Tab-separated table of C-alpha atoms in Angstrom:
chain	number	residue	atom	x	y	z
A	208	MET	CA	110.507	123.179	118.911
A	209	ASP	CA	108.350	122.839	115.727
A	210	GLN	CA	109.656	119.726	113.923
A	211	THR	CA	108.057	120.868	110.756
A	212	GLU	CA	110.644	123.765	110.812
A	213	ALA	CA	113.674	121.422	111.382
A	214	PRO	CA	115.955	120.120	108.706
A	215	PHE	CA	114.949	116.963	107.118
A	216	ALA	CA	111.366	117.604	108.038
A	217	ASP	CA	110.035	115.181	105.407
A	218	ILE	CA	112.301	112.413	106.456
A	219	LEU	CA	111.316	113.052	110.153
A	220	ALA	CA	107.711	112.680	109.136
A	221	PHE	CA	108.525	109.558	107.186
A	222	SER	CA	110.272	107.882	110.166
A	223	ASP	CA	107.585	109.031	112.487
A	224	GLY	CA	104.904	107.565	110.306
A	225	LEU	CA	106.627	104.023	110.189
A	226	PHE	CA	107.468	103.875	113.916
A	227	THR	CA	103.643	104.513	114.976
A	228	ARG	CA	102.302	101.802	112.560
A	229	ASP	CA	101.500	98.518	114.086
A	230	ASP	CA	102.523	95.229	112.238
A	231	ALA	CA	99.334	94.754	110.420
A	232	ALA	CA	99.862	98.242	108.846
A	233	LEU	CA	103.379	97.146	108.026
A	234	ALA	CA	102.352	93.869	106.288
A	235	ASP	CA	102.707	95.554	102.802
A	236	PHE	CA	106.177	96.983	103.461
A	237	GLY	CA	108.280	95.861	100.714
A	238	GLU	CA	111.748	96.101	99.134
A	239	ALA	CA	110.793	99.299	97.598
A	240	GLU	CA	109.678	100.879	101.005
A	241	ALA	CA	112.969	99.294	102.586
A	242	LEU	CA	114.986	100.940	99.767
A	243	ALA	CA	113.209	104.379	100.703
A	244	LEU	CA	114.752	104.042	104.234
A	245	LEU	CA	118.106	103.809	102.705
A	246	ASP	CA	117.389	106.488	100.143
A	247	SER	CA	116.393	108.826	102.938
A	248	GLY	CA	119.712	108.102	104.803
A	249	GLU	CA	121.499	108.844	101.588
A	250	ALA	CA	119.450	112.122	101.150
A	251	ILE	CA	120.880	113.294	104.614
A	252	LEU	CA	124.392	112.741	104.132
A	253	GLU	CA	124.108	114.301	100.556
A	254	ALA	CA	122.626	117.423	102.087
A	255	TRP	CA	125.357	117.591	104.600
A	256	LEU	CA	127.977	117.157	101.810
A	257	GLU	CA	126.413	119.704	99.695
A	258	ALA	CA	126.367	122.126	102.498
A	259	HIS	CA	129.997	121.745	102.752
A	260	ASP	CA	130.613	122.333	98.922
A	261	GLN	CA	131.308	118.622	98.140
A	262	VAL	CA	130.028	116.466	95.394
A	263	PRO	CA	128.312	113.326	96.974
A	264	THR	CA	129.940	110.371	95.744
A	265	ASP	CA	128.220	107.736	93.664
A	266	LYS	CA	130.643	104.910	94.900
A	267	LYS	CA	129.643	101.978	97.241
A	268	VAL	CA	131.308	100.579	100.380
A	269	GLU	CA	130.408	97.117	101.211
A	270	GLY	CA	127.659	97.325	98.540
A	271	PHE	CA	126.149	100.411	99.863
A	272	ARG	CA	126.191	104.028	98.826
A	273	LEU	CA	125.103	105.088	102.401
A	274	LEU	CA	128.353	103.942	103.796
A	275	ALA	CA	130.448	105.449	100.994
A	276	LEU	CA	128.930	108.853	101.580
A	277	HIS	CA	129.485	108.466	105.349
A	278	LYS	CA	133.023	107.734	104.731
A	279	GLN	CA	133.319	110.953	102.390
A	280	ALA	CA	131.742	113.114	104.878
A	281	ALA	CA	133.725	111.889	107.681
A	282	ARG	CA	137.038	112.525	105.831
A	283	GLY	CA	138.928	115.149	107.768
A	284	ASN	CA	135.951	115.638	110.086
A	285	PRO	CA	136.278	113.071	112.929
A	286	SER	CA	133.075	114.221	114.707
A	287	PHE	CA	131.111	112.928	111.892
A	288	ASN	CA	132.220	109.432	112.939
A	289	ALA	CA	129.793	109.707	115.764
A	290	CYS	CA	126.864	108.685	113.378
A	291	ARG	CA	129.110	105.985	111.589
A	292	GLU	CA	127.449	103.000	113.532
A	293	THR	CA	123.992	104.685	113.005
A	294	CYS	CA	124.547	104.309	109.224
A	295	ARG	CA	125.832	100.793	109.640
A	296	GLU	CA	122.601	100.064	111.722
A	297	LEU	CA	120.351	101.250	109.073
A	298	VAL	CA	122.118	99.139	106.559
A	299	TYR	CA	121.861	96.202	108.947
A	300	HIS	CA	118.100	96.764	109.419
A	301	TYR	CA	117.636	97.055	105.747
A	302	ASN	CA	119.250	93.769	105.152
A	303	LEU	CA	117.176	92.109	107.710
A	304	ILE	CA	113.914	93.477	106.342
A	305	VAL	CA	114.610	92.617	102.658
A	306	LEU	CA	116.429	89.020	103.161
A	307	GLU	CA	114.168	87.814	105.795
A	308	PRO	CA	110.789	88.798	104.535
A	309	SER	CA	109.125	86.149	106.620
A	310	ASP	CA	110.672	87.079	109.969
A	311	VAL	CA	108.057	87.052	112.632
A	312	ASP	CA	109.633	90.337	114.097
A	313	ARG	CA	109.591	92.164	110.696
A	314	GLY	CA	107.322	94.865	111.962
A	315	GLN	CA	109.555	95.640	114.802
A	316	ARG	CA	112.579	95.589	112.496
A	317	ILE	CA	110.843	98.267	110.431
A	318	ARG	CA	109.988	100.387	113.217
A	319	LEU	CA	113.534	100.197	114.620
A	320	ALA	CA	115.091	101.013	111.261
A	321	ALA	CA	112.816	104.071	111.271
A	322	MET	CA	114.145	105.089	114.612
A	323	VAL	CA	117.735	104.705	113.354
A	324	LEU	CA	116.933	106.798	110.329
A	325	LYS	CA	115.402	109.369	112.718
A	326	HIS	CA	118.493	109.606	114.690
A	327	LEU	CA	120.541	110.042	111.587
A	328	ALA	CA	118.316	112.835	110.423
A	329	LEU	CA	118.388	114.570	113.994
A	330	PHE	CA	122.108	114.394	114.441
A	331	VAL	CA	122.971	115.575	110.965
A	332	GLY	CA	120.210	118.188	111.052
A	333	GLY	CA	121.467	119.252	114.525
A	334	LYS	CA	125.113	119.792	113.076
A	335	LEU	CA	123.784	121.681	109.986
A	336	GLU	CA	122.017	124.110	112.124
A	337	GLU	CA	124.925	124.563	114.348
A	338	SER	CA	127.636	125.146	111.448
A	339	GLY	CA	127.245	128.949	111.858
A	340	LEU	CA	128.253	128.617	115.593
A	341	GLY	CA	131.120	126.200	115.318
A	342	ASP	CA	131.333	122.456	115.930
A	343	PHE	CA	130.230	121.469	119.473
A	344	CYS	CA	130.513	117.836	118.910
A	345	CYS	CA	132.291	115.611	121.520
A	346	SER	CA	135.066	114.770	119.185
A	347	SER	CA	135.171	117.832	116.914
A	348	ARG	CA	137.959	120.008	115.726
A	349	PRO	CA	138.286	123.378	117.389
A	350	ILE	CA	136.080	126.274	116.599
A	351	ARG	CA	138.948	128.480	116.128
A	352	GLN	CA	141.062	126.129	114.131
A	353	THR	CA	141.736	128.592	111.275
A	354	GLU	CA	142.920	131.297	113.722
A	355	LEU	CA	145.326	128.910	115.342
A	356	LEU	CA	148.997	129.396	113.723
A	357	ASP	CA	150.868	127.195	115.852
A	358	PRO	CA	149.584	126.818	119.269
A	359	HIS	CA	152.835	125.002	120.419
A	360	GLN	CA	155.333	127.822	119.571
A	361	ASN	CA	154.589	130.082	122.493
A	362	VAL	CA	154.730	127.364	125.110
B	1273	MET	CA	140.788	88.432	128.610
B	1274	ALA	CA	142.697	86.927	131.511
B	1275	GLU	CA	140.595	87.349	134.812
B	1276	GLY	CA	142.362	88.542	137.739
B	1277	LYS	CA	143.998	91.561	136.282
B	1278	HIS	CA	143.404	95.092	137.620
B	1279	LYS	CA	142.828	93.963	141.336
B	1280	LYS	CA	144.551	97.304	142.395
B	1281	VAL	CA	144.523	100.165	140.175
B	1282	ALA	CA	144.801	103.937	140.341
B	1283	TYR	CA	141.290	105.820	140.249
B	1284	TYR	CA	140.828	108.795	138.113
B	1285	PRO	CA	137.123	109.784	138.886
B	1286	GLY	CA	137.332	113.279	136.963
B	1287	CYS	CA	135.337	116.374	137.573
B	1288	ALA	CA	131.817	115.076	136.598
B	1289	LEU	CA	131.938	112.200	139.124
B	1290	GLU	CA	132.513	114.927	141.749
B	1291	GLY	CA	129.155	116.573	140.724
B	1292	THR	CA	126.512	115.637	138.439
B	1293	GLY	CA	127.806	112.023	138.236
B	1294	HIS	CA	128.336	111.492	142.068
B	1295	ALA	CA	125.990	108.410	141.826
B	1296	TYR	CA	128.197	106.932	139.640
B	1297	ASN	CA	131.301	107.656	141.743
B	1298	ARG	CA	129.659	106.229	144.717
B	1299	SER	CA	128.304	103.207	142.846
B	1300	THR	CA	131.812	102.478	141.410
B	1301	LYS	CA	133.488	102.626	144.673
B	1302	ALA	CA	130.833	100.309	146.405
B	1303	VAL	CA	131.004	97.815	143.632
B	1304	GLY	CA	134.662	97.870	143.642
B	1305	LYS	CA	134.641	97.175	147.445
B	1306	LYS	CA	131.979	94.562	147.135
B	1307	LEU	CA	134.233	92.696	144.501
B	1308	GLY	CA	137.338	92.984	146.689
B	1309	LEU	CA	139.042	95.329	144.468
B	1310	ASP	CA	141.182	98.201	145.380
B	1311	LEU	CA	140.757	101.654	143.952
B	1312	VAL	CA	143.486	104.264	144.965
B	1313	GLU	CA	142.421	107.928	143.825
B	1314	LEU	CA	145.095	109.785	142.032
B	1315	GLU	CA	146.312	112.425	144.336
B	1316	ASN	CA	145.882	115.949	143.303
B	1317	TRP	CA	144.598	115.116	139.820
B	1318	ASN	CA	143.484	117.837	137.452
B	1319	CYS	CA	140.707	118.106	134.861
B	1320	CYS	CA	141.172	116.068	131.615
B	1321	GLY	CA	140.126	119.045	129.511
B	1322	ALA	CA	136.765	117.333	128.988
B	1323	MET	CA	134.950	118.347	125.687
B	1324	GLU	CA	135.309	122.199	125.738
B	1325	VAL	CA	139.113	122.931	126.033
B	1326	LYS	CA	139.853	121.471	122.362
B	1327	ASN	CA	138.076	124.706	121.295
B	1328	VAL	CA	141.356	126.496	122.476
B	1329	ASP	CA	143.675	123.789	121.124
B	1330	PRO	CA	142.866	119.963	121.125
B	1331	LYS	CA	146.419	119.294	122.401
B	1332	ILE	CA	145.550	120.923	125.641
B	1333	GLN	CA	143.544	117.710	126.325
B	1334	THR	CA	146.677	115.638	125.876
B	1335	TYR	CA	148.842	117.721	128.075
B	1336	LEU	CA	146.322	117.973	131.012
B	1337	SER	CA	145.872	114.107	130.628
B	1338	ALA	CA	149.557	113.599	130.558
B	1339	ARG	CA	149.937	115.044	133.826
B	1340	ASN	CA	147.258	112.742	135.434
B	1341	LEU	CA	149.152	109.801	133.779
B	1342	SER	CA	152.547	111.090	135.504
B	1343	ILE	CA	150.725	111.049	138.715
B	1344	ALA	CA	149.583	107.509	138.313
B	1345	GLU	CA	153.280	106.553	137.465
B	1346	ASP	CA	154.675	108.429	140.312
B	1347	MET	CA	152.324	106.464	142.731
B	1348	GLY	CA	153.587	103.194	141.392
B	1349	PHE	CA	150.795	102.139	139.209
B	1350	ASP	CA	150.958	100.958	135.612
B	1351	THR	CA	146.897	101.208	135.253
B	1352	VAL	CA	144.706	103.997	135.747
B	1353	MET	CA	140.871	103.557	135.657
B	1354	ALA	CA	138.615	106.205	134.568
B	1355	PRO	CA	134.843	105.445	134.793
B	1356	CYS	CA	133.865	108.596	132.559
B	1357	ASN	CA	133.891	108.319	128.819
B	1358	GLY	CA	135.207	111.718	128.529
B	1359	CYS	CA	138.134	111.291	130.763
B	1360	TYR	CA	138.628	107.797	129.293
B	1361	HIS	CA	138.770	109.045	125.824
B	1362	ASN	CA	141.211	111.998	126.721
B	1363	LEU	CA	143.754	109.771	128.640
B	1364	LYS	CA	143.771	107.280	125.750
B	1365	LYS	CA	144.331	110.284	123.466
B	1366	ALA	CA	147.121	111.346	125.438
B	1367	GLU	CA	148.621	107.909	125.342
B	1368	TYR	CA	148.287	107.851	121.626
B	1369	ASP	CA	149.589	111.412	120.917
B	1370	LEU	CA	152.527	110.887	123.307
B	1371	GLU	CA	153.367	107.458	121.372
B	1372	HIS	CA	152.813	109.005	117.799
B	1373	ASP	CA	153.442	112.663	117.714
B	1374	GLY	CA	156.919	114.100	118.448
B	1375	LYS	CA	155.740	117.474	118.676
B	1376	SER	CA	153.336	116.495	121.627
B	1377	VAL	CA	156.121	114.769	123.351
B	1378	GLU	CA	158.196	117.842	123.030
B	1379	VAL	CA	155.763	120.252	124.398
B	1380	ASN	CA	154.588	118.058	127.037
B	1381	ALA	CA	158.063	117.691	128.327
B	1382	ARG	CA	158.521	121.516	128.429
B	1383	LEU	CA	155.073	121.908	130.182
B	1384	SER	CA	156.031	119.114	132.682
B	1385	SER	CA	159.449	120.767	133.348
B	1386	LYS	CA	157.811	124.203	133.934
B	1387	ALA	CA	155.210	122.741	136.388
B	1388	GLY	CA	157.581	120.712	138.138
B	1389	HIS	CA	156.184	117.271	137.695
B	1390	THR	CA	157.284	114.026	136.029
B	1391	THR	CA	157.330	113.768	132.346
B	1392	TYR	CA	154.993	111.169	131.363
B	1393	GLU	CA	156.303	109.049	128.514
B	1394	ALA	CA	154.146	106.790	126.476
B	1395	GLY	CA	153.618	103.184	127.620
B	1396	LYS	CA	154.248	103.613	131.215
B	1397	VAL	CA	150.569	103.571	132.317
B	1398	GLU	CA	147.393	101.940	130.770
B	1399	THR	CA	144.206	103.558	130.910
B	1400	ILE	CA	141.088	101.393	131.206
B	1401	HIS	CA	137.450	101.955	131.517
B	1402	ALA	CA	135.368	100.747	134.522
B	1403	LEU	CA	133.949	98.321	132.195
B	1404	ASP	CA	137.487	96.876	131.454
B	1405	TRP	CA	138.344	97.133	135.163
B	1406	ILE	CA	135.281	94.601	136.262
B	1407	LYS	CA	135.501	92.540	133.103
B	1408	ASP	CA	139.164	91.889	133.591
B	1409	SER	CA	139.444	91.493	137.416
B	1410	VAL	CA	136.341	89.493	138.249
B	1411	GLY	CA	134.714	88.692	134.847
B	1412	GLU	CA	131.291	87.317	134.256
B	1413	GLU	CA	131.662	84.219	136.285
B	1414	GLY	CA	132.805	86.399	139.124
B	1415	ILE	CA	130.017	88.468	138.924
B	1416	THR	CA	127.615	85.488	138.736
B	1417	GLU	CA	128.968	83.898	141.836
B	1418	ARG	CA	128.420	86.980	143.814
B	1419	VAL	CA	124.678	87.647	142.848
B	1420	LYS	CA	122.425	88.041	145.656
B	1421	ASN	CA	119.373	89.608	143.829
B	1422	SER	CA	119.345	88.500	140.260
B	1423	LEU	CA	118.418	91.088	137.619
B	1424	LYS	CA	116.251	88.449	136.188
B	1425	GLY	CA	113.089	89.778	134.522
B	1426	LEU	CA	114.647	93.072	133.957
B	1427	LYS	CA	114.957	94.216	130.361
B	1428	VAL	CA	117.894	96.561	129.866
B	1429	ALA	CA	119.019	98.609	126.777
B	1430	ASN	CA	122.816	99.075	127.253
B	1431	TYR	CA	123.890	102.403	126.054
B	1432	TYR	CA	127.694	103.288	125.655
B	1433	GLY	CA	127.624	106.563	124.100
B	1434	CYS	CA	129.958	107.763	121.383
B	1435	MET	CA	133.161	108.495	123.069
B	1436	TYR	CA	133.850	104.913	124.414
B	1437	THR	CA	134.859	103.560	121.216
B	1438	ARG	CA	135.743	106.685	119.154
B	1439	PRO	CA	138.050	107.368	117.392
B	1440	ARG	CA	138.989	103.686	117.032
B	1441	HIS	CA	142.711	104.430	116.519
B	1442	ILE	CA	143.297	105.388	120.104
B	1443	PHE	CA	141.848	102.187	121.449
B	1444	PRO	CA	144.321	99.652	119.935
B	1445	GLU	CA	143.215	96.887	122.592
B	1446	LYS	CA	139.650	96.886	121.042
B	1447	ASP	CA	138.684	95.010	117.966
B	1448	LYS	CA	141.146	92.080	118.707
B	1449	GLY	CA	138.704	89.363	118.283
B	1450	PRO	CA	137.028	87.036	120.904
B	1451	GLY	CA	137.245	88.420	124.290
B	1452	SER	CA	138.020	91.871	123.365
B	1453	GLU	CA	135.754	94.917	123.190
B	1454	SER	CA	134.218	95.879	119.833
B	1455	THR	CA	134.319	99.451	118.499
B	1456	SER	CA	131.151	99.049	116.338
B	1457	LYS	CA	129.103	96.568	118.569
B	1458	PRO	CA	130.377	97.125	122.022
B	1459	HIS	CA	129.213	94.500	124.474
B	1460	PHE	CA	131.163	94.508	127.826
B	1461	MET	CA	128.353	96.169	129.684
B	1462	ASP	CA	125.747	93.688	128.039
B	1463	ASP	CA	128.034	90.832	129.301
B	1464	LEU	CA	128.404	92.066	132.745
B	1465	LEU	CA	124.771	92.726	133.181
B	1466	ALA	CA	123.704	89.469	131.781
B	1467	ALA	CA	126.043	87.763	134.182
B	1468	ALA	CA	123.958	89.296	136.971
B	1469	GLY	CA	120.919	87.964	135.350
B	1470	ALA	CA	119.682	90.983	133.256
B	1471	GLU	CA	117.923	90.398	129.881
B	1472	ASN	CA	119.810	92.685	127.414
B	1473	VAL	CA	117.318	93.888	124.694
B	1474	GLU	CA	118.667	94.470	121.149
B	1475	TYR	CA	119.154	98.292	120.925
B	1476	PRO	CA	120.229	99.627	117.624
B	1477	LEU	CA	121.491	103.111	119.226
B	1478	LYS	CA	123.877	101.854	121.660
B	1479	THR	CA	126.753	104.070	120.414
B	1480	ALA	CA	124.653	106.804	118.908
B	1481	CYS	CA	124.967	110.407	119.727
B	1482	CYS	CA	123.191	111.597	122.988
B	1483	GLY	CA	123.586	115.224	122.175
B	1484	GLY	CA	125.658	115.841	125.217
B	1485	ALA	CA	127.927	118.545	123.617
B	1486	HIS	CA	124.975	120.308	122.165
B	1487	SER	CA	123.347	120.682	125.600
B	1488	LEU	CA	124.271	124.333	126.166
B	1489	SER	CA	124.641	125.370	122.603
B	1490	ASP	CA	121.302	123.870	121.176
B	1491	SER	CA	119.232	122.339	123.880
B	1492	ASP	CA	116.579	121.441	121.384
B	1493	THR	CA	118.670	119.236	119.544
B	1494	SER	CA	119.787	117.432	122.676
B	1495	THR	CA	116.193	116.977	123.624
B	1496	LYS	CA	115.378	115.485	120.347
B	1497	LEU	CA	118.244	113.161	120.239
B	1498	VAL	CA	117.636	111.885	123.711
B	1499	LEU	CA	113.897	111.601	123.136
B	1500	ASN	CA	114.851	109.191	120.375
B	1501	LEU	CA	117.083	107.262	122.532
B	1502	LEU	CA	114.489	106.869	125.029
B	1503	GLU	CA	111.733	106.089	122.667
B	1504	THR	CA	113.573	103.502	120.641
B	1505	ALA	CA	114.790	101.829	123.996
B	1506	GLU	CA	111.095	101.556	124.986
B	1507	ALA	CA	110.309	100.283	121.571
B	1508	CYS	CA	112.841	97.431	122.209
B	1509	GLY	CA	110.910	96.480	125.337
B	1510	ALA	CA	113.547	97.852	127.829
B	1511	ASP	CA	112.722	98.819	131.397
B	1512	VAL	CA	115.956	100.561	131.907
B	1513	ILE	CA	118.616	102.221	130.037
B	1514	ALA	CA	122.184	101.311	131.708
B	1515	THR	CA	124.652	103.885	131.017
B	1516	GLU	CA	128.486	104.090	131.835
B	1517	CYS	CA	129.168	107.821	131.190
B	1518	PRO	CA	128.124	110.604	133.443
B	1519	THR	CA	127.450	113.055	130.314
B	1520	CYS	CA	125.264	110.613	128.655
B	1521	HIS	CA	123.552	109.822	131.929
B	1522	THR	CA	122.922	113.178	132.957
B	1523	GLY	CA	121.774	114.172	129.534
B	1524	LEU	CA	119.195	111.134	129.397
B	1525	GLU	CA	117.814	112.046	132.631
B	1526	MET	CA	117.497	115.898	132.192
B	1527	HIS	CA	116.239	115.806	128.563
B	1528	GLN	CA	113.581	113.108	129.611
B	1529	VAL	CA	112.251	115.667	131.729
B	1530	ARG	CA	112.438	118.409	129.085
B	1531	ALA	CA	111.008	116.310	126.294
B	1532	GLU	CA	107.874	115.967	128.419
B	1533	LYS	CA	107.706	119.775	129.141
B	1534	VAL	CA	108.586	121.060	125.886
B	1535	LEU	CA	107.549	118.495	123.389
B	1536	GLY	CA	104.700	116.786	125.502
B	1537	ARG	CA	106.298	113.372	124.967
B	1538	LYS	CA	106.516	111.444	128.103
B	1539	THR	CA	108.748	108.050	128.309
B	1540	ASN	CA	108.923	105.892	131.265
B	1541	VAL	CA	112.029	103.982	130.781
B	1542	LYS	CA	114.455	104.456	133.639
B	1543	VAL	CA	118.187	105.446	133.535
B	1544	LEU	CA	120.733	103.807	135.777
B	1545	TYR	CA	124.338	103.496	135.805
B	1546	PHE	CA	125.495	99.998	135.135
B	1547	THR	CA	127.507	99.940	138.424
B	1548	GLN	CA	124.203	100.803	140.218
B	1549	LEU	CA	122.704	97.825	138.647
B	1550	LEU	CA	125.766	95.457	139.411
B	1551	GLY	CA	125.823	96.751	142.891
B	1552	MET	CA	122.138	96.062	143.644
B	1553	ALA	CA	122.292	92.564	142.007
B	1554	MET	CA	125.260	91.961	144.503
B	1555	GLY	CA	122.957	92.795	147.416
B	1556	LEU	CA	123.930	96.557	147.893
B	1557	SER	CA	121.012	98.884	148.814
B	1558	PRO	CA	119.841	101.360	146.265
B	1559	ASN	CA	121.002	104.091	148.731
B	1560	GLU	CA	124.313	102.424	148.981
B	1561	VAL	CA	124.824	102.845	145.159
B	1562	GLY	CA	123.297	106.190	144.958
B	1563	VAL	CA	120.046	105.581	143.283
B	1564	ASN	CA	118.578	108.359	145.578
B	1565	GLU	CA	120.988	110.966	143.754
B	1566	ASN	CA	119.540	110.077	140.204
B	1567	PHE	CA	117.195	112.424	138.768
B	1568	SER	CA	115.442	109.566	136.905
B	1569	ASP	CA	113.149	107.894	139.758
B	1570	SER	CA	113.437	104.267	139.416
B	1571	ARG	CA	112.479	103.342	142.967
B	1572	ASP	CA	109.197	101.754	142.089
B	1573	LEU	CA	110.820	99.381	139.421
B	1574	ILE	CA	113.683	98.468	141.832
B	1575	LYS	CA	110.993	97.498	144.403
B	1576	GLU	CA	108.915	95.512	141.649
B	1577	LYS	CA	111.915	93.744	140.523
B	1578	GLY	CA	112.988	92.579	144.003
B	1579	LEU	CA	116.322	94.660	144.021
B	1580	ALA	CA	115.426	96.701	147.403
C-alpha cells in the first residue's frame, strides 16, 4: 500500500501535509492556498471525466466549478453522487477559511478541509483503479449492463 | 414530526443483522423494549438483494424487496422498519420503482403470482429507518425523559454513510423543511444522541463513502477511506463514531485494525451503534446492547464515562 503509487499522489501528499501542520504553521495560509484546495478538488474530478472521455466543463454551479464538475461526472452515473456532499463540504470549508480569516478555529478548518479533499482523492482514485473490474460502488450500475438486453423479457 | 407514530411496526432486520451486525439487532430490540415500542419481525422474510445482486439486474432488488413489503401488508402493517441502510435503501427503491415504473409493476405482478404471494402495490406500506422509528415514536423529549446515564462528556462523530440519503428521489419524505431529515446534512442521529446528553462534534464526512462495497474487490481502498474517516473523527475531537448501518460499522471496525497492521496507522476512536449508545444512556448494560459483540473494544471508554 504505497501511497506514492496511488492516483492523485501529489494531492494526497498536499492534504497530508496540511493535516499535520499546527495552528502556528498555518498562520500564513491565505486565500491563494485555500484556492489550491479547491483547484485540487477540481483536478480530481477533471481526471475522472477525462478518463471517461469527457471534456471537463468550465461552467460553475452555485459559483463553484467544483460543483459543476461533480454534476457533470454524476450525470448517468449515480454512484458518483456518493461524493456529492464531499465536494460540497470542500466548498463549505473553503468559504469558511476565506470569509472568516480571523476565526479562532481557522487552523482546524484548514486541517478538516484537507481531510475532506483527501477523501475525495481516495474515493475517486479508488473508482479509477477499479474501472477495469467494473463498478462496485453501493449504488452503482450493474457490471454487465452492456450485456443485458431486456432482463424482464424471460421472466 | 408528530411524536407517537410507529409505536408498533413490522421489523425487517435483514441478513447483516443476523450475522456481522448482530449487536445492532440486539441493541435495536433492547432499545425498542425500553421505549415501550413493539417490533414484530416479518415472517419468512428474504434477502433485500443488498449491494451485489444489481450486478445481475438492479431490478432484482426491487422484486425481492417487494416481496418483503407484501409480507408486511399481509401481516396487517402499514409500516416496516429496517435498521440497515442497505435494506432501507432497497425497500425505498422498491416503493419508488413500483410507483413510477410500469415495467417493474408488471414484472413484480408476474413474479408474485408465480411465487404464490400477494402482489405488492405501491403506497400500501411505508418503509422507515431505525432513526425515523425512534424519532417519530418518542422523539428527543421522550429520550431525555428516560435517560439514566447521561452521555454528557462523550464526544460523538455521527456517521450516516452514503445509502441513508441517496439517491434523493427515493426518499420523498426527506428535505421537507423543519423537522424532516436532510439528505445533505442528516441530523436525526445527532438529535437523538444529543437528547441523551452526548456532545456531537462537527464531522465533515458524515455521509462520505466508507468503501464498504470495495471491501472484497479492493481492500486497500476501503482501508484508506476508513482510515481517513477515523482520523478525521479524531481530529474533530470525537471519542466515538456512532453508526446506523451494519456495513459501515463492520467496515470501520475491521479496517481500523487493518490500517494499523498494514499501514502502521493506529487510531483510538471507538465505534458504536447509535442504538448501543441510546440503550446505555437509558440504563441498559453494555452486554444488553451487545457491546461485547463489537470488534471495536470500547469497554474502557464506557467505564470512564460512567455508562457501565
